[in-house]
Amino acid sequence: MYDTGILNEEYKSKIDPHIRIKDLLNHRTGIDDFLGDYYYIDICFDLNSVWDPYKTLSYVTEPYYIYNYIDPEKNQFSYSNTDFILLGLIIENITGKKILSVINKYILNPLNMKDTYMAGVDPYWGLTSIPGPNAIGFEKVIDTWIASSELITEDAIAVYSSTWTSGNMISTAPELARWAKVYYQYQLRNGYIDGNVFNEGDISSSHFKERKFGYGIEYLKHESNSELWGHTGTIIGFNSLMFYMPSKDISIAILINDHRILRWDILDAILDYINLTF
């Protein structure tokens, strides 16, 4: 990244030049997550500004640990949204194209995902520029539910442009379900569904016995021993889960217009239904 000019020398104290692409993919970098207090404070002061990835990287502080470039496999797992920002910069540098163009060419168009968009990039800077109709996000403040647009703004341009390739895909449940299966099959075909690739993650619900992260894919083992492969996402006003269940050849996509609800309980109920019915 430094040799090609993606990053200036000033970043070297925060982002080790020896870090490999696969380390970014499975979060063995030690790089600080830009989503810290200073980031949130500055976002709130200027919610309609357009951020570029380098402004986002300016909120990266000291690494969680010193990256071990002599024996990279010994580096610890530490989930960081910054890793995905760096991957986005690498993709743009290699292809010479904007990230949305690359996503359209290699993912959305081939899979006919006509109702899936990336927010925070031209021409979809904010939520109102996304073709609708779209759900309205909500947040619970004390005992009252209010639209997330009342906490930030309706478009939230700064939120989406700053988080860039760490998320921001807006889709429908059918298209997410299709993507979950295709992505699992891609990982399986390329040998990435391998125990050596995956790192233990925090378990967020008593309904699940295992949670691991691989190359951009998440693994869950339910209390029923059902295995799921996919990913989750959350941002103010919204959260989502998409998983593929190979044993049943079933995809699950859950879209919720609130980011604090007990989404794992919803997934658990769906899995119980699937296991009883199919």
mmCIF file of C-alpha atoms in Angstrom:
data_model
loop_
_atom_site.group_PDB
_atom_site.id
_atom_site.type_symbol
_atom_site.label_atom_id
_atom_site.label_comp_id
_atom_site.label_asym_id
_atom_site.label_seq_id
_atom_site.Cartn_x
_atom_site.Cartn_y
_atom_site.Cartn_z
ATOM 1 C CA MET A 1 0.000 0.000 0.000
ATOM 2 C CA TYR A 2 2.895 2.318 0.687
ATOM 3 C CA ASP A 3 4.857 1.336 -2.424
ATOM 4 C CA THR A 4 1.884 2.036 -4.698
ATOM 5 C CA GLY A 5 0.990 5.294 -2.999
ATOM 6 C CA ILE A 6 -2.329 4.157 -1.541
ATOM 7 C CA LEU A 7 -1.058 5.272 1.856
ATOM 8 C CA ASN A 8 1.421 7.962 2.801
ATOM 9 C CA GLU A 9 4.347 7.294 5.121
ATOM 10 C CA GLU A 10 2.499 9.038 7.953
ATOM 11 C CA TYR A 11 0.248 5.998 8.408
ATOM 12 C CA LYS A 12 3.088 3.564 9.131
ATOM 13 C CA SER A 13 2.913 4.004 12.900
ATOM 14 C CA LYS A 14 -0.762 2.961 12.831
ATOM 15 C CA ILE A 15 -0.924 0.547 9.869
ATOM 16 C CA ASP A 16 2.003 -1.871 9.587
ATOM 17 C CA PRO A 17 3.369 -2.106 6.010
ATOM 18 C CA HIS A 18 3.824 -5.884 6.354
ATOM 19 C CA ILE A 19 0.096 -6.590 6.766
ATOM 20 C CA ARG A 20 -1.234 -8.942 4.082
ATOM 21 C CA ILE A 21 -4.577 -8.835 2.268
ATOM 22 C CA LYS A 22 -5.707 -12.036 3.960
ATOM 23 C CA ASP A 23 -4.903 -10.482 7.342
ATOM 24 C CA LEU A 24 -7.265 -7.630 6.496
ATOM 25 C CA LEU A 25 -9.948 -10.118 5.446
ATOM 26 C CA ASN A 26 -9.870 -12.103 8.671
ATOM 27 C CA HIS A 27 -8.979 -9.251 11.029
ATOM 28 C CA ARG A 28 -5.542 -10.323 12.179
ATOM 29 C CA THR A 29 -3.982 -6.899 11.771
ATOM 30 C CA GLY A 30 -4.204 -5.218 15.161
ATOM 31 C CA ILE A 31 -5.338 -2.043 13.360
ATOM 32 C CA ASP A 32 -7.495 0.263 15.456
ATOM 33 C CA ASP A 33 -11.178 0.522 14.497
ATOM 34 C CA PHE A 34 -11.909 4.074 13.348
ATOM 35 C CA LEU A 35 -15.337 3.905 15.030
ATOM 36 C CA GLY A 36 -14.207 5.631 18.206
ATOM 37 C CA ASP A 37 -15.407 8.558 20.304
ATOM 38 C CA TYR A 38 -13.735 11.281 18.226
ATOM 39 C CA TYR A 39 -15.245 9.879 15.041
ATOM 40 C CA TYR A 40 -18.781 9.955 16.452
ATOM 41 C CA ILE A 41 -18.364 13.448 17.865
ATOM 42 C CA ASP A 42 -17.174 14.872 14.552
ATOM 43 C CA ILE A 43 -19.877 13.049 12.578
ATOM 44 C CA CYS A 44 -22.583 14.631 14.739
ATOM 45 C CA PHE A 45 -21.247 18.128 14.100
ATOM 46 C CA ASP A 46 -21.464 17.842 10.317
ATOM 47 C CA LEU A 47 -23.886 15.115 9.263
ATOM 48 C CA ASN A 48 -24.268 16.280 5.671
ATOM 49 C CA SER A 49 -20.585 16.398 4.740
ATOM 50 C CA VAL A 50 -19.043 13.960 2.254
ATOM 51 C CA TRP A 51 -16.103 11.980 3.629
ATOM 52 C CA ASP A 52 -13.420 10.205 1.643
ATOM 53 C CA PRO A 53 -11.596 7.077 2.917
ATOM 54 C CA TYR A 54 -8.526 9.060 3.925
ATOM 55 C CA LYS A 55 -10.550 11.266 6.236
ATOM 56 C CA THR A 56 -11.948 8.102 7.794
ATOM 57 C CA LEU A 57 -8.421 6.721 8.252
ATOM 58 C CA SER A 58 -7.431 9.895 10.091
ATOM 59 C CA TYR A 59 -9.514 8.583 13.025
ATOM 60 C CA VAL A 60 -7.389 5.447 13.335
ATOM 61 C CA THR A 61 -5.255 5.595 16.483
ATOM 62 C CA GLU A 62 -2.512 3.344 17.839
ATOM 63 C CA PRO A 63 -2.836 -0.370 16.969
ATOM 64 C CA TYR A 64 -4.246 -2.849 19.466
ATOM 65 C CA TYR A 65 -0.985 -4.803 19.282
ATOM 66 C CA ILE A 66 2.275 -4.828 17.327
ATOM 67 C CA TYR A 67 1.766 -6.834 14.143
ATOM 68 C CA ASN A 68 3.965 -9.949 14.025
ATOM 69 C CA TYR A 69 5.300 -9.945 10.468
ATOM 70 C CA ILE A 70 7.835 -12.721 11.155
ATOM 71 C CA ASP A 71 5.087 -15.224 12.011
ATOM 72 C CA PRO A 72 1.815 -13.623 10.816
ATOM 73 C CA GLU A 73 -0.327 -16.623 11.777
ATOM 74 C CA LYS A 74 0.307 -15.792 15.438
ATOM 75 C CA ASN A 75 -1.452 -12.435 15.179
ATOM 76 C CA GLN A 76 -4.612 -12.223 17.244
ATOM 77 C CA PHE A 77 -8.113 -11.776 15.874
ATOM 78 C CA SER A 78 -9.543 -8.318 16.516
ATOM 79 C CA TYR A 79 -12.492 -7.214 14.387
ATOM 80 C CA SER A 80 -11.849 -3.794 12.871
ATOM 81 C CA ASN A 81 -13.965 -1.893 10.359
ATOM 82 C CA THR A 82 -10.773 -0.132 9.293
ATOM 83 C CA ASP A 83 -9.619 -3.371 7.646
ATOM 84 C CA PHE A 84 -12.526 -3.132 5.194
ATOM 85 C CA ILE A 85 -11.752 0.513 4.396
ATOM 86 C CA LEU A 86 -8.207 -0.502 3.453
ATOM 87 C CA LEU A 87 -9.507 -3.359 1.306
ATOM 88 C CA GLY A 88 -11.714 -0.879 -0.544
ATOM 89 C CA LEU A 89 -8.711 1.327 -1.273
ATOM 90 C CA ILE A 90 -6.753 -1.680 -2.528
ATOM 91 C CA ILE A 91 -9.588 -2.706 -4.862
ATOM 92 C CA GLU A 92 -9.822 0.786 -6.339
ATOM 93 C CA ASN A 93 -6.053 0.968 -6.783
ATOM 94 C CA ILE A 94 -5.796 -2.428 -8.505
ATOM 95 C CA THR A 95 -8.797 -1.967 -10.804
ATOM 96 C CA GLY A 96 -8.448 1.757 -11.432
ATOM 97 C CA LYS A 97 -12.213 2.009 -10.920
ATOM 98 C CA LYS A 98 -14.533 3.331 -8.234
ATOM 99 C CA ILE A 99 -15.706 0.746 -5.742
ATOM 100 C CA LEU A 100 -19.367 0.897 -6.813
ATOM 101 C CA SER A 101 -18.387 0.158 -10.409
ATOM 102 C CA VAL A 102 -16.436 -2.909 -9.271
ATOM 103 C CA ILE A 103 -19.285 -4.163 -7.080
ATOM 104 C CA ASN A 104 -21.748 -3.728 -9.937
ATOM 105 C CA LYS A 105 -19.507 -5.521 -12.435
ATOM 106 C CA TYR A 106 -18.537 -8.539 -10.360
ATOM 107 C CA ILE A 107 -21.469 -9.003 -7.978
ATOM 108 C CA LEU A 108 -24.697 -7.076 -8.490
ATOM 109 C CA ASN A 109 -25.051 -7.317 -12.275
ATOM 110 C CA PRO A 110 -24.094 -11.013 -12.663
ATOM 111 C CA LEU A 111 -26.482 -11.967 -9.851
ATOM 112 C CA ASN A 112 -29.245 -9.697 -11.180
ATOM 113 C CA MET A 113 -29.418 -7.883 -7.834
ATOM 114 C CA LYS A 114 -31.347 -4.916 -9.190
ATOM 115 C CA ASP A 115 -32.623 -3.764 -5.811
ATOM 116 C CA THR A 116 -29.251 -3.667 -4.061
ATOM 117 C CA TYR A 117 -27.332 -0.400 -3.749
ATOM 118 C CA MET A 118 -24.303 1.016 -1.971
ATOM 119 C CA ALA A 119 -24.968 4.156 0.068
ATOM 120 C CA GLY A 120 -22.354 6.817 0.725
ATOM 121 C CA VAL A 121 -20.975 6.894 -2.830
ATOM 122 C CA ASP A 122 -21.919 8.738 -6.000
ATOM 123 C CA PRO A 123 -24.796 8.781 -7.006
ATOM 124 C CA TYR A 124 -26.260 7.364 -3.765
ATOM 125 C CA TRP A 125 -24.732 9.684 -1.189
ATOM 126 C CA GLY A 126 -27.662 9.573 1.231
ATOM 127 C CA LEU A 127 -30.688 7.440 1.961
ATOM 128 C CA THR A 128 -33.136 9.599 0.008
ATOM 129 C CA SER A 129 -31.148 9.007 -3.187
ATOM 130 C CA ILE A 130 -31.721 5.238 -2.963
ATOM 131 C CA PRO A 131 -34.636 4.169 -5.211
ATOM 132 C CA GLY A 132 -37.557 3.186 -2.989
ATOM 133 C CA PRO A 133 -39.789 2.578 -1.294
ATOM 134 C CA ASN A 134 -37.430 2.083 1.651
ATOM 135 C CA ALA A 135 -37.905 1.346 5.331
ATOM 136 C CA ILE A 136 -37.584 4.099 7.929
ATOM 137 C CA GLY A 137 -35.036 3.366 10.642
ATOM 138 C CA PHE A 138 -35.945 3.734 14.320
ATOM 139 C CA GLU A 139 -34.098 4.085 17.603
ATOM 140 C CA LYS A 140 -35.359 3.613 21.144
ATOM 141 C CA VAL A 141 -34.645 6.667 23.311
ATOM 142 C CA ILE A 142 -35.483 5.852 26.946
ATOM 143 C CA ASP A 143 -39.031 4.462 26.486
ATOM 144 C CA THR A 144 -39.894 6.126 23.198
ATOM 145 C CA TRP A 145 -39.302 5.000 19.621
ATOM 146 C CA ILE A 146 -38.267 7.771 17.266
ATOM 147 C CA ALA A 147 -37.146 7.811 13.640
ATOM 148 C CA SER A 148 -33.358 7.664 13.384
ATOM 149 C CA SER A 149 -33.548 10.655 11.019
ATOM 150 C CA GLU A 150 -34.573 12.745 14.040
ATOM 151 C CA LEU A 151 -31.320 11.806 15.776
ATOM 152 C CA ILE A 152 -29.137 12.435 12.754
ATOM 153 C CA THR A 153 -30.549 13.548 9.383
ATOM 154 C CA GLU A 154 -32.721 11.882 6.782
ATOM 155 C CA ASP A 155 -29.804 11.411 4.403
ATOM 156 C CA ALA A 156 -26.990 10.861 6.948
ATOM 157 C CA ILE A 157 -24.427 11.455 4.189
ATOM 158 C CA ALA A 158 -21.476 11.725 6.587
ATOM 159 C CA VAL A 159 -22.392 8.447 8.300
ATOM 160 C CA TYR A 160 -22.562 6.486 5.054
ATOM 161 C CA SER A 161 -19.679 8.071 3.163
ATOM 162 C CA SER A 162 -17.350 7.723 6.164
ATOM 163 C CA THR A 163 -18.077 4.045 6.725
ATOM 164 C CA TRP A 164 -17.716 3.312 2.973
ATOM 165 C CA THR A 165 -16.598 -0.296 2.271
ATOM 166 C CA SER A 166 -17.100 -1.405 5.877
ATOM 167 C CA GLY A 167 -20.800 -1.784 5.047
ATOM 168 C CA ASN A 168 -23.531 0.380 3.516
ATOM 169 C CA MET A 169 -25.127 -2.133 1.180
ATOM 170 C CA ILE A 170 -28.880 -1.567 1.017
ATOM 171 C CA SER A 171 -30.870 -4.519 -0.257
ATOM 172 C CA THR A 172 -34.011 -6.626 -0.023
ATOM 173 C CA ALA A 173 -34.448 -9.900 1.857
ATOM 174 C CA PRO A 174 -34.758 -12.012 -1.339
ATOM 175 C CA GLU A 175 -31.562 -10.570 -2.818
ATOM 176 C CA LEU A 176 -29.641 -10.925 0.444
ATOM 177 C CA ALA A 177 -30.775 -14.540 0.699
ATOM 178 C CA ARG A 178 -29.513 -15.194 -2.822
ATOM 179 C CA TRP A 179 -26.175 -13.561 -2.037
ATOM 180 C CA ALA A 180 -25.747 -15.575 1.187
ATOM 181 C CA LYS A 181 -25.861 -18.864 -0.745
ATOM 182 C CA VAL A 182 -23.650 -17.654 -3.603
ATOM 183 C CA TYR A 183 -21.065 -16.271 -1.190
ATOM 184 C CA TYR A 184 -20.934 -19.495 0.832
ATOM 185 C CA GLN A 185 -20.498 -21.531 -2.359
ATOM 186 C CA TYR A 186 -17.691 -19.201 -3.491
ATOM 187 C CA GLN A 187 -15.888 -19.606 -0.170
ATOM 188 C CA LEU A 188 -16.331 -23.389 -0.272
ATOM 189 C CA ARG A 189 -15.147 -23.654 -3.889
ATOM 190 C CA ASN A 190 -11.976 -21.700 -3.131
ATOM 191 C CA GLY A 191 -11.091 -23.624 0.018
ATOM 192 C CA TYR A 192 -11.843 -20.802 2.442
ATOM 193 C CA ILE A 193 -14.291 -22.804 4.571
ATOM 194 C CA ASP A 194 -11.385 -24.157 6.541
ATOM 195 C CA GLY A 195 -10.909 -24.323 10.277
ATOM 196 C CA ASN A 196 -7.421 -22.845 9.980
ATOM 197 C CA VAL A 197 -8.825 -19.675 8.450
ATOM 198 C CA PHE A 198 -11.413 -18.958 11.124
ATOM 199 C CA ASN A 199 -10.982 -17.036 14.365
ATOM 200 C CA GLU A 200 -13.123 -17.312 17.480
ATOM 201 C CA GLY A 201 -15.525 -14.409 17.989
ATOM 202 C CA ASP A 202 -17.676 -13.271 20.891
ATOM 203 C CA ILE A 203 -20.955 -15.160 21.247
ATOM 204 C CA SER A 204 -23.805 -12.664 21.468
ATOM 205 C CA SER A 205 -26.614 -15.046 22.417
ATOM 206 C CA SER A 206 -27.149 -18.144 24.555
ATOM 207 C CA HIS A 207 -28.902 -19.722 21.554
ATOM 208 C CA PHE A 208 -25.551 -20.156 19.780
ATOM 209 C CA LYS A 209 -22.592 -22.323 20.794
ATOM 210 C CA GLU A 210 -19.926 -21.076 18.401
ATOM 211 C CA ARG A 211 -19.172 -17.921 16.459
ATOM 212 C CA LYS A 212 -16.175 -17.545 14.177
ATOM 213 C CA PHE A 213 -14.933 -15.147 11.511
ATOM 214 C CA GLY A 214 -13.137 -16.111 8.300
ATOM 215 C CA TYR A 215 -12.304 -14.255 5.102
ATOM 216 C CA GLY A 216 -15.223 -11.835 5.212
ATOM 217 C CA ILE A 217 -17.653 -14.552 6.276
ATOM 218 C CA GLU A 218 -19.115 -15.390 9.671
ATOM 219 C CA TYR A 219 -19.819 -18.878 11.028
ATOM 220 C CA LEU A 220 -22.453 -19.706 13.647
ATOM 221 C CA LYS A 221 -23.359 -22.971 15.343
ATOM 222 C CA HIS A 222 -26.871 -22.979 16.797
ATOM 223 C CA GLU A 223 -27.842 -24.840 19.980
ATOM 224 C CA SER A 224 -29.518 -27.394 17.660
ATOM 225 C CA ASN A 225 -26.073 -27.958 16.047
ATOM 226 C CA SER A 226 -27.292 -26.326 12.829
ATOM 227 C CA GLU A 227 -24.414 -24.557 11.065
ATOM 228 C CA LEU A 228 -24.808 -21.178 9.382
ATOM 229 C CA TRP A 229 -22.518 -19.164 7.117
ATOM 230 C CA GLY A 230 -23.016 -15.498 6.282
ATOM 231 C CA HIS A 231 -22.644 -12.126 7.943
ATOM 232 C CA THR A 232 -24.378 -9.476 10.024
ATOM 233 C CA GLY A 233 -24.500 -5.706 9.883
ATOM 234 C CA THR A 234 -25.653 -2.780 11.974
ATOM 235 C CA ILE A 235 -25.842 0.985 11.613
ATOM 236 C CA ILE A 236 -27.997 3.606 13.281
ATOM 237 C CA GLY A 237 -31.653 2.804 12.597
ATOM 238 C CA PHE A 238 -31.060 -0.587 10.987
ATOM 239 C CA ASN A 239 -29.530 -4.017 11.382
ATOM 240 C CA SER A 240 -29.410 -7.174 9.310
ATOM 241 C CA LEU A 241 -28.478 -10.846 9.293
ATOM 242 C CA MET A 242 -27.964 -13.098 6.283
ATOM 243 C CA PHE A 243 -26.966 -16.734 6.557
ATOM 244 C CA TYR A 244 -26.928 -19.871 4.448
ATOM 245 C CA MET A 245 -27.734 -23.239 6.021
ATOM 246 C CA PRO A 246 -26.016 -25.935 3.906
ATOM 247 C CA SER A 247 -27.665 -28.881 5.675
ATOM 248 C CA LYS A 248 -31.103 -27.662 4.552
ATOM 249 C CA ASP A 249 -30.046 -25.703 1.455
ATOM 250 C CA ILE A 250 -31.922 -22.737 2.924
ATOM 251 C CA SER A 251 -30.923 -19.078 3.016
ATOM 252 C CA ILE A 252 -32.082 -16.750 5.778
ATOM 253 C CA ALA A 253 -32.187 -12.957 5.419
ATOM 254 C CA ILE A 254 -33.468 -10.737 8.213
ATOM 255 C CA LEU A 255 -33.787 -6.961 7.802
ATOM 256 C CA ILE A 256 -34.816 -4.912 10.837
ATOM 257 C CA ASN A 257 -35.425 -1.155 10.926
ATOM 258 C CA ASP A 258 -33.862 -0.737 14.384
ATOM 259 C CA HIS A 259 -30.319 -1.602 15.416
ATOM 260 C CA ARG A 260 -30.890 -2.486 19.070
ATOM 261 C CA ILE A 261 -33.594 -5.165 18.822
ATOM 262 C CA LEU A 262 -32.800 -8.731 19.942
ATOM 263 C CA ARG A 263 -31.960 -9.988 16.463
ATOM 264 C CA TRP A 264 -30.401 -13.216 17.702
ATOM 265 C CA ASP A 265 -33.718 -14.217 19.273
ATOM 266 C CA ILE A 266 -35.417 -13.678 15.923
ATOM 267 C CA LEU A 267 -32.812 -15.818 14.162
ATOM 268 C CA ASP A 268 -33.214 -18.495 16.844
ATOM 269 C CA ALA A 269 -36.995 -18.606 16.317
ATOM 270 C CA ILE A 270 -36.546 -18.935 12.547
ATOM 271 C CA LEU A 271 -34.042 -21.769 12.982
ATOM 272 C CA ASP A 272 -36.391 -23.604 15.336
ATOM 273 C CA TYR A 273 -39.140 -23.324 12.714
ATOM 274 C CA ILE A 274 -36.856 -24.543 9.911
ATOM 275 C CA ASN A 275 -35.635 -27.516 11.929
ATOM 276 C CA LEU A 276 -39.190 -28.538 12.798
ATOM 277 C CA THR A 277 -40.583 -28.032 9.304
ATOM 278 C CA PHE A 278 -37.910 -29.148 6.827
#
